[in-house]
Each structure stands twice: as structure tokens, then as C-alpha cells.
mmCIF file of C-alpha atoms and ligand atoms in Angstrom:
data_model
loop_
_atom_site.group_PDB
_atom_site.id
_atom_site.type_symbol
_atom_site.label_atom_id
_atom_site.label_comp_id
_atom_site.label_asym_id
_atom_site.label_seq_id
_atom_site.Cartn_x
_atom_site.Cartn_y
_atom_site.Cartn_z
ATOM 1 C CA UNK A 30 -44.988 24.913 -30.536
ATOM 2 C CA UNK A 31 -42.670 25.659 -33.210
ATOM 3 C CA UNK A 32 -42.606 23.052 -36.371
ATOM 4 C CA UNK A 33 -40.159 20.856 -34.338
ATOM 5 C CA UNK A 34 -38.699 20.618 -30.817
ATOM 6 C CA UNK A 35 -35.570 20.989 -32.857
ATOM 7 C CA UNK A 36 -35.829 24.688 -33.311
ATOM 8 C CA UNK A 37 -36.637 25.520 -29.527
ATOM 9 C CA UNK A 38 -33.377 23.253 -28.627
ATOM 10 C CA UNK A 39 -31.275 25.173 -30.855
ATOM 11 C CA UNK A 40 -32.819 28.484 -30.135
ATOM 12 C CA UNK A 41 -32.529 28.300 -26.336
ATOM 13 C CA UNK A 42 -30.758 25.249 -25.500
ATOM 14 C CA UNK A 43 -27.694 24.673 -27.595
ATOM 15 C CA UNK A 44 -24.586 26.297 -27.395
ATOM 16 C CA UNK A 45 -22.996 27.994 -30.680
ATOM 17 C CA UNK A 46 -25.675 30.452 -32.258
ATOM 18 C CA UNK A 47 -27.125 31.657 -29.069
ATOM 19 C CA UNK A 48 -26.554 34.769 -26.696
ATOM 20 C CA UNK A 49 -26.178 32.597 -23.589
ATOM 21 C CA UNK A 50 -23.407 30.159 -25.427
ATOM 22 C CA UNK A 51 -21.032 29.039 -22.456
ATOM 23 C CA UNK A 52 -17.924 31.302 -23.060
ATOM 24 C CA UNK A 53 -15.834 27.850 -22.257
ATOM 25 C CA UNK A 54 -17.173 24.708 -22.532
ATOM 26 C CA UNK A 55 -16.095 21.850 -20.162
ATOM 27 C CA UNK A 56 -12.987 19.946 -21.643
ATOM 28 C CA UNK A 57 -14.035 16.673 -20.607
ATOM 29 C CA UNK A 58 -17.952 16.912 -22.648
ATOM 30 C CA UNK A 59 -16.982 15.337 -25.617
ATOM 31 C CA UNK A 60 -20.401 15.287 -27.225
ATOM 32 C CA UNK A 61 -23.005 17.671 -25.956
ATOM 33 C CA UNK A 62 -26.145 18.805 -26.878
ATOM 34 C CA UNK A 63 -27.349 17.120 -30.474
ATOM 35 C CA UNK A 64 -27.038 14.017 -30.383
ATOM 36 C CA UNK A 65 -28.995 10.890 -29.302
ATOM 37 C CA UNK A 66 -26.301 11.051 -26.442
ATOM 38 C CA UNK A 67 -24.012 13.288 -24.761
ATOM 39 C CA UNK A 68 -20.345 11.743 -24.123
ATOM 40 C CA UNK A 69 -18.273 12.933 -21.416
ATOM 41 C CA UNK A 70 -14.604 11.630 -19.985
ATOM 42 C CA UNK A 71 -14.779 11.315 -16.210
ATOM 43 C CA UNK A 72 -11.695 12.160 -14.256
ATOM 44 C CA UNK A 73 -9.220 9.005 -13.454
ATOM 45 C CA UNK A 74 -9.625 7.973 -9.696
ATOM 46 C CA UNK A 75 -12.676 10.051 -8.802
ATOM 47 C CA UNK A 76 -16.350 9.046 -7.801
ATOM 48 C CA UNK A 77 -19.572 10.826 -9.679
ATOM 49 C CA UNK A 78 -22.477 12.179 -7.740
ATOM 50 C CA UNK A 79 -25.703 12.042 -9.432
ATOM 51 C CA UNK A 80 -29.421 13.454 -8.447
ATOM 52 C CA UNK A 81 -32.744 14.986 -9.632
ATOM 53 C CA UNK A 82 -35.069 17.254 -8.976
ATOM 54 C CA UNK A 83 -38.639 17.950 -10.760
ATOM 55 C CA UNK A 84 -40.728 21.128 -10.181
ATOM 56 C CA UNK A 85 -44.216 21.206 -10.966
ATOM 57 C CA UNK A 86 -46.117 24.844 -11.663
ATOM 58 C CA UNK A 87 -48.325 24.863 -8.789
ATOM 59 C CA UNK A 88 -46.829 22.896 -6.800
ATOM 60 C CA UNK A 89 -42.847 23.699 -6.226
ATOM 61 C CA UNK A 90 -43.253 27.282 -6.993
ATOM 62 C CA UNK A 91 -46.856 29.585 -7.056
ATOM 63 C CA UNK A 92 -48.091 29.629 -11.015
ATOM 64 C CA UNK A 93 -47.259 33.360 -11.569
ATOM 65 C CA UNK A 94 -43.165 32.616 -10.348
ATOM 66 C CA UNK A 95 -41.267 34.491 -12.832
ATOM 67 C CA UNK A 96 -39.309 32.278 -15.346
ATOM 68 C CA UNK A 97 -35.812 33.354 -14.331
ATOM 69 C CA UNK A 98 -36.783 32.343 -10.784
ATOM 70 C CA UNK A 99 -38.067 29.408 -12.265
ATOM 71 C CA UNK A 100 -34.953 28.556 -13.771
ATOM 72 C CA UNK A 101 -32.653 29.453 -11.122
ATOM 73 C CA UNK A 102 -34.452 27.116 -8.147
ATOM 74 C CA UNK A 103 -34.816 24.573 -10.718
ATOM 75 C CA UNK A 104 -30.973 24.057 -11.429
ATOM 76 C CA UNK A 105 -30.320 25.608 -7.362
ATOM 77 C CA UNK A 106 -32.157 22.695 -5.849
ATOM 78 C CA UNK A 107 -30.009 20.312 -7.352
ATOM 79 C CA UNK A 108 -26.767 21.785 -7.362
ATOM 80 C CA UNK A 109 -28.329 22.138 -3.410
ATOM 81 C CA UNK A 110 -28.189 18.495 -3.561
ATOM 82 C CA UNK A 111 -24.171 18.164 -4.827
ATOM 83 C CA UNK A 112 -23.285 20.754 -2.304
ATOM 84 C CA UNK A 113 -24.951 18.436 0.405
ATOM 85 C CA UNK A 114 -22.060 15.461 -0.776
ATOM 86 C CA UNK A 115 -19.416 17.660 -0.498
ATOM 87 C CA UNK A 116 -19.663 17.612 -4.693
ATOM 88 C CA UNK A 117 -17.974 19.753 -7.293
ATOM 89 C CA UNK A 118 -20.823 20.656 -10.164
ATOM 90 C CA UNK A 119 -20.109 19.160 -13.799
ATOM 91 C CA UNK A 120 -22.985 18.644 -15.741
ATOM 92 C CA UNK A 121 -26.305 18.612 -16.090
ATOM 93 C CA UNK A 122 -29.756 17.490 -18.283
ATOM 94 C CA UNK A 123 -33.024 19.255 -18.381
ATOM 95 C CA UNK A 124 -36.380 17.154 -18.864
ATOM 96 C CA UNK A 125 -38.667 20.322 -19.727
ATOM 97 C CA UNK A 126 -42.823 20.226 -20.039
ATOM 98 C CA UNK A 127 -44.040 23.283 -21.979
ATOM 99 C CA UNK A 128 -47.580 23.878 -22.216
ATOM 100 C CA UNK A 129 -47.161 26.248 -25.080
ATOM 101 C CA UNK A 130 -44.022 28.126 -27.119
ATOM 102 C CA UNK A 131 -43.665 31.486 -25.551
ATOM 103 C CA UNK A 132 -40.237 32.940 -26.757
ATOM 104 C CA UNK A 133 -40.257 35.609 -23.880
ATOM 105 C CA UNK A 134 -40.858 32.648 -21.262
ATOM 106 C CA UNK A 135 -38.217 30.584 -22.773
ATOM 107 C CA UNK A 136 -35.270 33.687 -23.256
ATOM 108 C CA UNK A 137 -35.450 34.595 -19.543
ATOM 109 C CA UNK A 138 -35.804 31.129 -18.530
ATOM 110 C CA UNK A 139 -32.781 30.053 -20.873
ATOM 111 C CA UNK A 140 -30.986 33.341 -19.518
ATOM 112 C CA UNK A 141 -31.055 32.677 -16.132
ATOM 113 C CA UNK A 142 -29.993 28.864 -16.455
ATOM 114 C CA UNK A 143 -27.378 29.469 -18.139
ATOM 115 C CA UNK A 144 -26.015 32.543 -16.102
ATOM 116 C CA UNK A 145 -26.535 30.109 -13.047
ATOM 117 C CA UNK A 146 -24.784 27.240 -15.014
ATOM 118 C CA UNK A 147 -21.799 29.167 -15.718
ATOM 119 C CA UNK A 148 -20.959 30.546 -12.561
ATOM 120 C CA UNK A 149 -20.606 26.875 -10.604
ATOM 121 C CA UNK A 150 -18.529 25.641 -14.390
ATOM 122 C CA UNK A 151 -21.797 23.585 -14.871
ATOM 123 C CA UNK A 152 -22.528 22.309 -18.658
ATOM 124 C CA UNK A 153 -26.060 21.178 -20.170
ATOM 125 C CA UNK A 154 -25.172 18.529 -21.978
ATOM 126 C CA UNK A 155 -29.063 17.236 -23.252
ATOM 127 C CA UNK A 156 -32.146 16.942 -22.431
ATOM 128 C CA UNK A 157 -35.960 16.572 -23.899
ATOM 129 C CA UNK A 158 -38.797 18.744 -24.540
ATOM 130 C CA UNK A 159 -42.354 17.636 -24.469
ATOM 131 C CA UNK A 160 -46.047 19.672 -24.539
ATOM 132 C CA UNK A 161 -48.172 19.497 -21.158
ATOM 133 C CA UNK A 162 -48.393 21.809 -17.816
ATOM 134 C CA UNK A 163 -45.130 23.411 -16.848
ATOM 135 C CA UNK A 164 -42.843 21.182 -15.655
ATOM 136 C CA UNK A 165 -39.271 21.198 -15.380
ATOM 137 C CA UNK A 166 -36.824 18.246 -14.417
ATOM 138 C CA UNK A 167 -33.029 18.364 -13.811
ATOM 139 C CA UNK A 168 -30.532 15.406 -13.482
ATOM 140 C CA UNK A 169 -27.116 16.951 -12.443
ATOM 141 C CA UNK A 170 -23.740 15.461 -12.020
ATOM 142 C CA UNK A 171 -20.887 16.119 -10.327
ATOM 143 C CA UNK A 172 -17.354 14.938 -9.125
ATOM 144 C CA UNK A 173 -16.615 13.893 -5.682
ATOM 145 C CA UNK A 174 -13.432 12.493 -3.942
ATOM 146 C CA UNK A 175 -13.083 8.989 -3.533
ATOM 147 C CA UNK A 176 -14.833 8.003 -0.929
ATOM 148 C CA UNK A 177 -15.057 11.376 0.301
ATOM 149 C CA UNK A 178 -18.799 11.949 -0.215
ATOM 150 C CA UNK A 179 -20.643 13.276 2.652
ATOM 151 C CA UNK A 180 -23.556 11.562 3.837
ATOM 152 C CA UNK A 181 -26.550 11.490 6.076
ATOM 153 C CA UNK A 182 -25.301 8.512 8.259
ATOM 154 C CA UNK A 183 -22.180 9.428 9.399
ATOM 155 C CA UNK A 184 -23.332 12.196 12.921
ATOM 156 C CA UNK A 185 -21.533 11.088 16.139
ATOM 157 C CA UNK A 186 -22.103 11.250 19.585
ATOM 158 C CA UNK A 187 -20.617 14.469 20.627
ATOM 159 C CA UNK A 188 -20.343 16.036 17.508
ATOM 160 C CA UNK A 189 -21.873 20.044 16.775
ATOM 161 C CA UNK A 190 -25.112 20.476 14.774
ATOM 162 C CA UNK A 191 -24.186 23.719 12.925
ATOM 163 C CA UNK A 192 -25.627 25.456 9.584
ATOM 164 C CA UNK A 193 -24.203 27.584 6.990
ATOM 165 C CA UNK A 194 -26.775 30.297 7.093
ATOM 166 C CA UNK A 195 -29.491 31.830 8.524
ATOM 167 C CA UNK A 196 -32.642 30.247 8.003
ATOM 168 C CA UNK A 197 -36.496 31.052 7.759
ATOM 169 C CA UNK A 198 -36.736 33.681 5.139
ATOM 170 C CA UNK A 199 -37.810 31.562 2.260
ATOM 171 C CA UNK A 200 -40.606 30.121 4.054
ATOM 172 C CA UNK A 201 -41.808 34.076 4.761
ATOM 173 C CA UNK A 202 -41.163 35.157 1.311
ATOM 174 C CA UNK A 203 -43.994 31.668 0.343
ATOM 175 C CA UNK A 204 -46.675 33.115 2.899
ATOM 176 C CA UNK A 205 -45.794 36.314 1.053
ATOM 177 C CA UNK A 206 -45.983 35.084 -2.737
ATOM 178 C CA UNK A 207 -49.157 33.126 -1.787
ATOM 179 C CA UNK A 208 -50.950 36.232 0.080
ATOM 180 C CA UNK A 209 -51.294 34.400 3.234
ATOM 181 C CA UNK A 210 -50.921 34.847 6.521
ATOM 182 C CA UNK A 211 -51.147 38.463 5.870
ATOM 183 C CA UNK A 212 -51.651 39.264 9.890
ATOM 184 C CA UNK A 213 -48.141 37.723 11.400
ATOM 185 C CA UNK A 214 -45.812 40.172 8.860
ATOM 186 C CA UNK A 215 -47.465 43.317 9.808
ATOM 187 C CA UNK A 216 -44.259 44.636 10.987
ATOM 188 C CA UNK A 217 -42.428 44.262 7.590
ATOM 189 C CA UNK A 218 -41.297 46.508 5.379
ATOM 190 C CA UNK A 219 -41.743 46.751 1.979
ATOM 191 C CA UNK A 220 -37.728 45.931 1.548
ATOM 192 C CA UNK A 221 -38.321 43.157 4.732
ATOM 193 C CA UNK A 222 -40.657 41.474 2.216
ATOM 194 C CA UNK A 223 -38.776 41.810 -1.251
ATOM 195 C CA UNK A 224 -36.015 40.437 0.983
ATOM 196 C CA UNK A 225 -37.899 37.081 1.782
ATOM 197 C CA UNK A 226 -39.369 37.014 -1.915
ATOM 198 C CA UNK A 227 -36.095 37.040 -3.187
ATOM 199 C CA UNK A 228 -34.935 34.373 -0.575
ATOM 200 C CA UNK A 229 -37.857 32.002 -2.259
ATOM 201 C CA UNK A 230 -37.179 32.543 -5.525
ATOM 202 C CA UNK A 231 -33.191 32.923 -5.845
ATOM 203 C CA UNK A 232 -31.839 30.826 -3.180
ATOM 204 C CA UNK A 233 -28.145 30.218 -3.317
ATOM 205 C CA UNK A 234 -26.843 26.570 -2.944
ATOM 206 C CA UNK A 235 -24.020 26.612 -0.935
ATOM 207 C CA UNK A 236 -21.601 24.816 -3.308
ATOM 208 C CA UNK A 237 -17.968 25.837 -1.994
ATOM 209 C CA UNK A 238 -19.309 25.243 1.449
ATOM 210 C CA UNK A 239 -19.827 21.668 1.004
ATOM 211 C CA UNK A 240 -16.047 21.503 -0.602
ATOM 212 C CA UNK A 241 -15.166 22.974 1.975
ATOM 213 C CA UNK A 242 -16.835 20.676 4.568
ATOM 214 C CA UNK A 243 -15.305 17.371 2.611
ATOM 215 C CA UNK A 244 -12.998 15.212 4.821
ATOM 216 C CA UNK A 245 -14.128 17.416 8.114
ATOM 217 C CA UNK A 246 -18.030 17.000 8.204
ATOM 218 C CA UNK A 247 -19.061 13.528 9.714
ATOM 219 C CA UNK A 248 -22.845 14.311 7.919
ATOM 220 C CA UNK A 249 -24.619 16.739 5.938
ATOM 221 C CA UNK A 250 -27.811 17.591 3.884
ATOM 222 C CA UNK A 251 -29.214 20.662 2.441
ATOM 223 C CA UNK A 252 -32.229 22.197 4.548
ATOM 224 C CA UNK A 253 -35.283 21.937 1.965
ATOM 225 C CA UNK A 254 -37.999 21.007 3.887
ATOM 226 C CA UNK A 255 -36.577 22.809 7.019
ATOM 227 C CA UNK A 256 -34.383 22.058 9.787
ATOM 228 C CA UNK A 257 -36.492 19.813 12.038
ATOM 229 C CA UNK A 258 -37.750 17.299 9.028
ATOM 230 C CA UNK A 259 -33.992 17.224 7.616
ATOM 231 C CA UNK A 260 -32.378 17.301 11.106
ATOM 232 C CA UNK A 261 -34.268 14.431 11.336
ATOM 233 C CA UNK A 262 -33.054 12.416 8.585
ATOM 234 C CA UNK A 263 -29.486 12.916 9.762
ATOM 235 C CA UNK A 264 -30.555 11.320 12.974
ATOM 236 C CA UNK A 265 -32.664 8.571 11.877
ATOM 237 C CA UNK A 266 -29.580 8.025 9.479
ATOM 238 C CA UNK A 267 -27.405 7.802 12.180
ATOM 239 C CA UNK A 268 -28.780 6.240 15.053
ATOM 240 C CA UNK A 269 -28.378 9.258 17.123
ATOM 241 C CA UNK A 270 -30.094 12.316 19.005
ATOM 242 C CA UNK A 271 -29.457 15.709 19.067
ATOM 243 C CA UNK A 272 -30.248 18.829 21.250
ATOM 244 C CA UNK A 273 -30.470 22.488 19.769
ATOM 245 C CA UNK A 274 -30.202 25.904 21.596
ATOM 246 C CA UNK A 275 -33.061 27.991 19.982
ATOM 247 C CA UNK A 276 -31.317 31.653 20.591
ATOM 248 C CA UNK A 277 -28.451 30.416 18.905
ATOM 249 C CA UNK A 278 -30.398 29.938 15.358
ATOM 250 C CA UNK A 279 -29.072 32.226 12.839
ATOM 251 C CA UNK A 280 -32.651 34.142 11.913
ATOM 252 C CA UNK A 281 -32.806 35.811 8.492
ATOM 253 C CA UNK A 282 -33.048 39.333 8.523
ATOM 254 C CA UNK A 283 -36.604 39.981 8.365
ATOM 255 C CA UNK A 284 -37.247 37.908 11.046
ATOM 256 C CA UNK A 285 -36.125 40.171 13.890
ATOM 257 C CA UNK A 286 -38.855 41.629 13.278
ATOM 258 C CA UNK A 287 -41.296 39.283 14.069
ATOM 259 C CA UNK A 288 -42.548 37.448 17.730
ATOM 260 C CA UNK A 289 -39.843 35.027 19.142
ATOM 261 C CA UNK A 290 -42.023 32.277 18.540
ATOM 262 C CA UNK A 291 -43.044 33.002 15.052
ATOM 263 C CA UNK A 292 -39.676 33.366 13.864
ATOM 264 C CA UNK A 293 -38.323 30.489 15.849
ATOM 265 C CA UNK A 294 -40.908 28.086 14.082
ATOM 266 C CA UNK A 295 -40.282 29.700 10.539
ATOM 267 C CA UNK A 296 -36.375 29.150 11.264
ATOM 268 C CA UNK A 297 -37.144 25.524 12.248
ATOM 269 C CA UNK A 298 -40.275 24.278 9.674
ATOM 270 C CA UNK A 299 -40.013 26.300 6.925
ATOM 271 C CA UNK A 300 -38.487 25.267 3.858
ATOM 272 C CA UNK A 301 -36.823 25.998 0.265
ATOM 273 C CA UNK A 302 -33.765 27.927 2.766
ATOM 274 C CA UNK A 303 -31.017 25.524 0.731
ATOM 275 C CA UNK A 304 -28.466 26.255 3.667
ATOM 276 C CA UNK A 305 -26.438 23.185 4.506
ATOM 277 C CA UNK A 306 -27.203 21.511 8.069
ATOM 278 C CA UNK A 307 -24.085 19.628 8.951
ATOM 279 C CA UNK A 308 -22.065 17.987 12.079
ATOM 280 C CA UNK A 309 -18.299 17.524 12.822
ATOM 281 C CA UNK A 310 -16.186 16.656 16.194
ATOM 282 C CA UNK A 311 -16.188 19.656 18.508
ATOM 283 C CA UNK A 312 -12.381 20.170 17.992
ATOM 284 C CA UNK A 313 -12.618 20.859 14.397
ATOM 285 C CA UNK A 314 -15.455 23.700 14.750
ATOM 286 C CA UNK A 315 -12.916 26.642 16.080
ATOM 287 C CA UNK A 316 -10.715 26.326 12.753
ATOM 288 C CA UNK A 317 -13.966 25.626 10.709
ATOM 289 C CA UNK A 318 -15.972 29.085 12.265
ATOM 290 C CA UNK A 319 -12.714 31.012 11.954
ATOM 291 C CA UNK A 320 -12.913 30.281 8.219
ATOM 292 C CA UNK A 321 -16.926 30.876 7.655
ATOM 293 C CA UNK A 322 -18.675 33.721 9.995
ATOM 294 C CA UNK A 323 -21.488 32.646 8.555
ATOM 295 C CA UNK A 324 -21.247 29.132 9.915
ATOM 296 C CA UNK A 325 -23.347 28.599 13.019
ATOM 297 C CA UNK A 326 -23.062 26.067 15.866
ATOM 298 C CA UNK A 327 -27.087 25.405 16.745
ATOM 299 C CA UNK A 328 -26.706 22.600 18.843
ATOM 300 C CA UNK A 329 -25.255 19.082 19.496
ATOM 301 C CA UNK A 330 -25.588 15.175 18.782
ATOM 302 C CA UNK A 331 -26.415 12.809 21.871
ATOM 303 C CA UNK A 332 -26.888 9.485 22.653
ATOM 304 C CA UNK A 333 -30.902 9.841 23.271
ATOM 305 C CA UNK A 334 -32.450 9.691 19.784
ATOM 306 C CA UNK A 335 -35.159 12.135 18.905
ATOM 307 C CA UNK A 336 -34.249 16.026 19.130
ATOM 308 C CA UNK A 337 -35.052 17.955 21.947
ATOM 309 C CA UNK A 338 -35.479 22.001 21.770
ATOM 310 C CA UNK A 339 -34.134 24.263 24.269
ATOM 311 C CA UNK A 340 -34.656 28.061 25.318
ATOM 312 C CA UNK A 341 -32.421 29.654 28.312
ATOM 313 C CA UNK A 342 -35.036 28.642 30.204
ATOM 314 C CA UNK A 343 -35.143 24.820 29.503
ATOM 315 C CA UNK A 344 -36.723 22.634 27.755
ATOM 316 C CA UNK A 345 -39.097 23.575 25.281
ATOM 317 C CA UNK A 346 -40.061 21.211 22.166
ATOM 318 C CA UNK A 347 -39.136 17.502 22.225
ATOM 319 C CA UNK A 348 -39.568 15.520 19.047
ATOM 320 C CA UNK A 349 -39.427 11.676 18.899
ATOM 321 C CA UNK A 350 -37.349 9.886 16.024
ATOM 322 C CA UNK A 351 -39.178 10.736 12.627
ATOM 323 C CA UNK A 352 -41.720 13.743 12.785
ATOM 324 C CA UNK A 353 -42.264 15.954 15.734
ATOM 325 C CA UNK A 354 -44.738 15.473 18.380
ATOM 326 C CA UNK A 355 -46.117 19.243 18.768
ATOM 327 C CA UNK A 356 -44.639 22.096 18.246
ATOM 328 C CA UNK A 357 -46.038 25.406 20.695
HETATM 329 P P1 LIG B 25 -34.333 12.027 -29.041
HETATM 330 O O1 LIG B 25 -35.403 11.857 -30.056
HETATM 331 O O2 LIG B 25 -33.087 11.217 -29.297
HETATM 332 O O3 LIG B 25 -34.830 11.917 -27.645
HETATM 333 P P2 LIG B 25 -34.596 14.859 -28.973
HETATM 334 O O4 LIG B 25 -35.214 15.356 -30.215
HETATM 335 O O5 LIG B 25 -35.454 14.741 -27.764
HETATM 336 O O6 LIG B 25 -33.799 13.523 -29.249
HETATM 337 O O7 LIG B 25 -33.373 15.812 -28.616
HETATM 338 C C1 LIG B 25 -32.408 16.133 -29.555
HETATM 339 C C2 LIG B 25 -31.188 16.636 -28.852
HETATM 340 O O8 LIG B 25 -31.509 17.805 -28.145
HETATM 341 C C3 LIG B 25 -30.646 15.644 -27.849
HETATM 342 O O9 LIG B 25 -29.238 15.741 -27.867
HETATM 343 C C4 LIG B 25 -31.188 16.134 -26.537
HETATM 344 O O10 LIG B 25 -30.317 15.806 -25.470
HETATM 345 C C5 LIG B 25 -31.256 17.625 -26.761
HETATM 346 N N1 LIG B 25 -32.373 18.281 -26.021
HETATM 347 C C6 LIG B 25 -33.705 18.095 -26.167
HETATM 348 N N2 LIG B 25 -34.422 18.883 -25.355
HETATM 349 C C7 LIG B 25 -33.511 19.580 -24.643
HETATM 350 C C8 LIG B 25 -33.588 20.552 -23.625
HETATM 351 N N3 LIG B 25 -34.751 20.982 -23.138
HETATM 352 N N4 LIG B 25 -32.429 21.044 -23.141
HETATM 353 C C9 LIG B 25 -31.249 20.617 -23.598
HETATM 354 N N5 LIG B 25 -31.090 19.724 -24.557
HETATM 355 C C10 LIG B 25 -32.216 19.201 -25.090
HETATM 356 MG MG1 LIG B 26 -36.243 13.276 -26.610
#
């Protein structure tokens, strides 16, 4: 470690005498990194979201994940978790657990944080360093309309189940990073499989989506466990059921490659996707799809809890309230 914490902070973390200063800072941080605080002036007559995230080496991402990948899933799962709300990024505070002071580690981790930070007008604003297995915690913030926020509860009866992008890679591109599973992916290319690495370890959070989804979407979450576990929360949330059409799932690209089965159950348990899963009244999905292509209705919200699976030929999976019964 360097003689203090204080030179790593100002080498990598603070703003004027770096390479990755913020070409504009946010007007309203009035006291950023440096202090035993950071001060900031909230907007008049607007809410603030707030959430964390903490990956572990090991156990979030495989031990040899690069540390701009690192960096970028770090800050993308919880600006994930803004988009979700319906919430416009502001600032954020990094918790970080070094186990030793590697200035090539900590310039492409720094690099990519901040390059991720500036594109969705996100400031670090503080943080702390400490000495101990790799670990890396973010708090973010962000603004939301009053009482606009969209949450988990709010699915109707009758409403559409759709998603804001295809689904499934990520959880390839982990079989892939981890060297398992070798035998399903037989049929991918070299490119197929760079493809689902890169879906693991730069996933975009779908930020202007969930703007865009504020005031229109009755409930929403970001798919990080996969669709079936965070389905499910919507619908324990909200006291409904839902059905889904399985040839209507938007597969990631690789996955066409693969069995129907195999790429169905990716699509459905896999996680670390980060595409929104959200619902809305039927009459509001033709203007919604005719703004986002990528958008894609998957299914509807019933009166009968649990979630029920079908294929053109009926029925397939059925899945009680909470976790799923079986699955194939
Ligand atoms: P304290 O002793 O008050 O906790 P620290 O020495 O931990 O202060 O941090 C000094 C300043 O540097 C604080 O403003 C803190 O927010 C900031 N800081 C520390 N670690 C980080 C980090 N990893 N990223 C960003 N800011 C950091
Ligand atoms: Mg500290």
C-alpha cells in the first residue's frame, strides 16, 4: 500500500490532477471528494433514490475478471438498480477492499469507472479504502419524480409482462468464463462466445429506458438473477399471476444457436442480463413498442398467482408463488 490511503485517493480517485478528471462536474456537489463529507444541493420538489451493491472477487465475478470489467459491473449493477425506479443517475460512493497497491489494477479500474460515470452525468463524490480480498462496494444516488418511482408492487390484472432486451447471454458468457459446461456450446463460435463474455462483463443498464417507462410502467425491476426469480418478485409484490409465451422471448444472439430448451432455460434462469422486466396496461404498449424495437411483450399478468410457461403447444412449466417447482 502506498504510505497513506491518501495518495491512492488522489492518484485514482479525485478529480483535478488526474487523467480521468470529470470534464464537468455536477453543479449541485458542493463538496466532493476530500473531505470528511461530501455536500450536495438536491433539486426543490424532487424525491432521491438510493441503493448498493457489493461485489466480492470470487463470488460476483470469476477471480481473473479484468479490472475494467470489474469496474464497469460494479457501478452497472447499481445504476441497474436506478434504472429499475424509473431514476435519473447523480452520484455515487465507492467502499473499495484492496488486497495490495497495484497501480496497473487501479488505472484501468479508475479508467473504466470513470468513463462509465461520465457517460450517465454520474459524480463520485467519496468513498473509503481499506486492505483485505478484493472487494468493491457502491452506494449510488439518483433523482426521481415525485412520487413517480417505479416499483415492484404496482402489476395489474391485465397488464403486459414485456422486457427491454434480449436475455440469456450473460449467463452463457459465466459457463464460458468459468470453463464449464463445455459440451452444450459446441456450436459457438469463437465471436458467439466473445459475444456472451462481453455480455457478462460489460452489461449495459438500461438507464433512459426506465425514464422512459416513468408515469407509464405500473412495475419494474432489473433482471439480475433472471427472469423467473425477478418475475417473481413483481408478483409476490403484487398479489398477482402472470403467464409468458416462451417463443416470444427475445434470445441473445448466440443463443440461436443452441437447443430450444437450452436457450429457453438460459433466457429464463440465468442472470447478470441487467435488462429491465416491466408491465403496463395493454393500451399503452402500441405507442411504447413503436418507440423501443427492442422492447418485447413476453407475456401477461392474471388473476391466478404463480407464473405459468407456455409453448404453441400448451402448457409447459408452472411455477407456484416464490421459486419454481421444476423446470424440464
Ligand atoms: P475518513 O478518515 O474521514 O473516513 P478517508 O481517509 O477514508 O477519510 O477519506 C478521505 C477522503 O477521500 C474522503 O473524502 C473520502 O470520501 C475519500 N475517499 C476515500 N476512499 C475513496 C475511494 N475509494 N473513492 C473515492 N473517494 C474516496
Ligand atoms: Mg475512511
Amino acid at each position: 500500500m502506498p504510505d497513506s490511503e491518501f495518495q491512492l485517493i488522489q492518484s485514482y480517485f479525485s478529480e483535478p490532477g488526474q487523467a480521468m478528471a470529470f470534464e464537468q462536474a455536477r453543479a449541485d456537489v458542493v463538496l466532493g471528494i476530500g473531505d470528511d463529507c461530501a455536500i450536495v444541493t438536491p433539486r426543490q420538489q424532487a424525491n432521491l433514490a438510493f441503493s448498493i451493491d457489493t461485489l466480492v472477487s470470487g463470488v460476483h465475478f470469476p477471480h481473473d475478471t479484468t479490472p475494467a470489467a470489474i469496474a464497469h459491473k460494479a457501478l452497472t449493477v447499481n445504476l441497474s438498480d436506478l434504472a429499475a425506479m424509473g431514476a435519473e443517475p447523480a452520484w455515487f460512493t465507492l467502499s473499495l477492499t484492496l488486497p495490495d497497491y497495484d497501480e496497473a489494477w487501479l488505472q484501468q479500474f479508475s479508467q473504466s469507472l470513470f468513463s462509465l460515470a461520465r457517460k450517465n452525468n454520474l459524480q463520485l463524490i467519496g468513498g473509503d479504502t481499506s486492505h483485505g480480498p478484493l472487494s468493491i462496494t457502491i452506494q449510488i444516488s439518483g433523482y426521481l419524480e415525485q412520487n413517480k418511482g417505479i416499483q415492484r408492487s404496482g402489476a395489474k390484472v391485465g397488464d403486459i409482462v414485456a422486457v427491454t432486451g434480449a436475455l440469456g447471454a450473460a449467463a452463457i458468457g459465466l459457463d464460458i468464463a468459468l470453463q464449464q459446461n463445455h459440451e452444450l456450446y459446441t456450436n459457438l463460435s469463437e465471436s458467439d462466445k466473445q459475444y456472451a463474455l462481453n455480455a457478462l462483463n460489460f452489461p449495459q443498464a438500461r438507464i433512459a429506458e426506465g425514464l422512459s417507462l416513468q408515469g407509464i410502467a405500473h412495475s419494474a425491476l432489473d433482471i439480475s438473477d433472471g427472469l423467473i426469480a425477478d418475475l417473481g418478485h413483481i408478483l409476490d409484490a403484487s398479489h398477482v399471476g402472470a403467464e409468458l409465451q416462451l417463443e416470444k422471448l427475445p434470445l441473445s444472439k448466440p443463443m440461436f444457436k443452441l437447443e430450444q430448451q437450452l436457450a429457453w432455460q438460459k433466457a429464463l434462469t440465468g442472470g447478470d442480463d441487467y435488462e429491465l422486466c416491466f408491465t403496463l396496461a395493454k393500451e399503452d404498449w402500441p405507442l411504447v413498442r413503436q418507440k423501443h424495437a427492442q422492447f418485447t411483450a413476453i407475456g401477461s399478468i392474471t388473476r391466478e398467482k404463480g407464473l405459468r410457461l407456455y409453448t404453441a403447444e400448451g402448457l409447459l412449466y408452472k411455477t407456484r408463488s416464490g421459486g419454481y417447482d421444476h423446470f424440464g
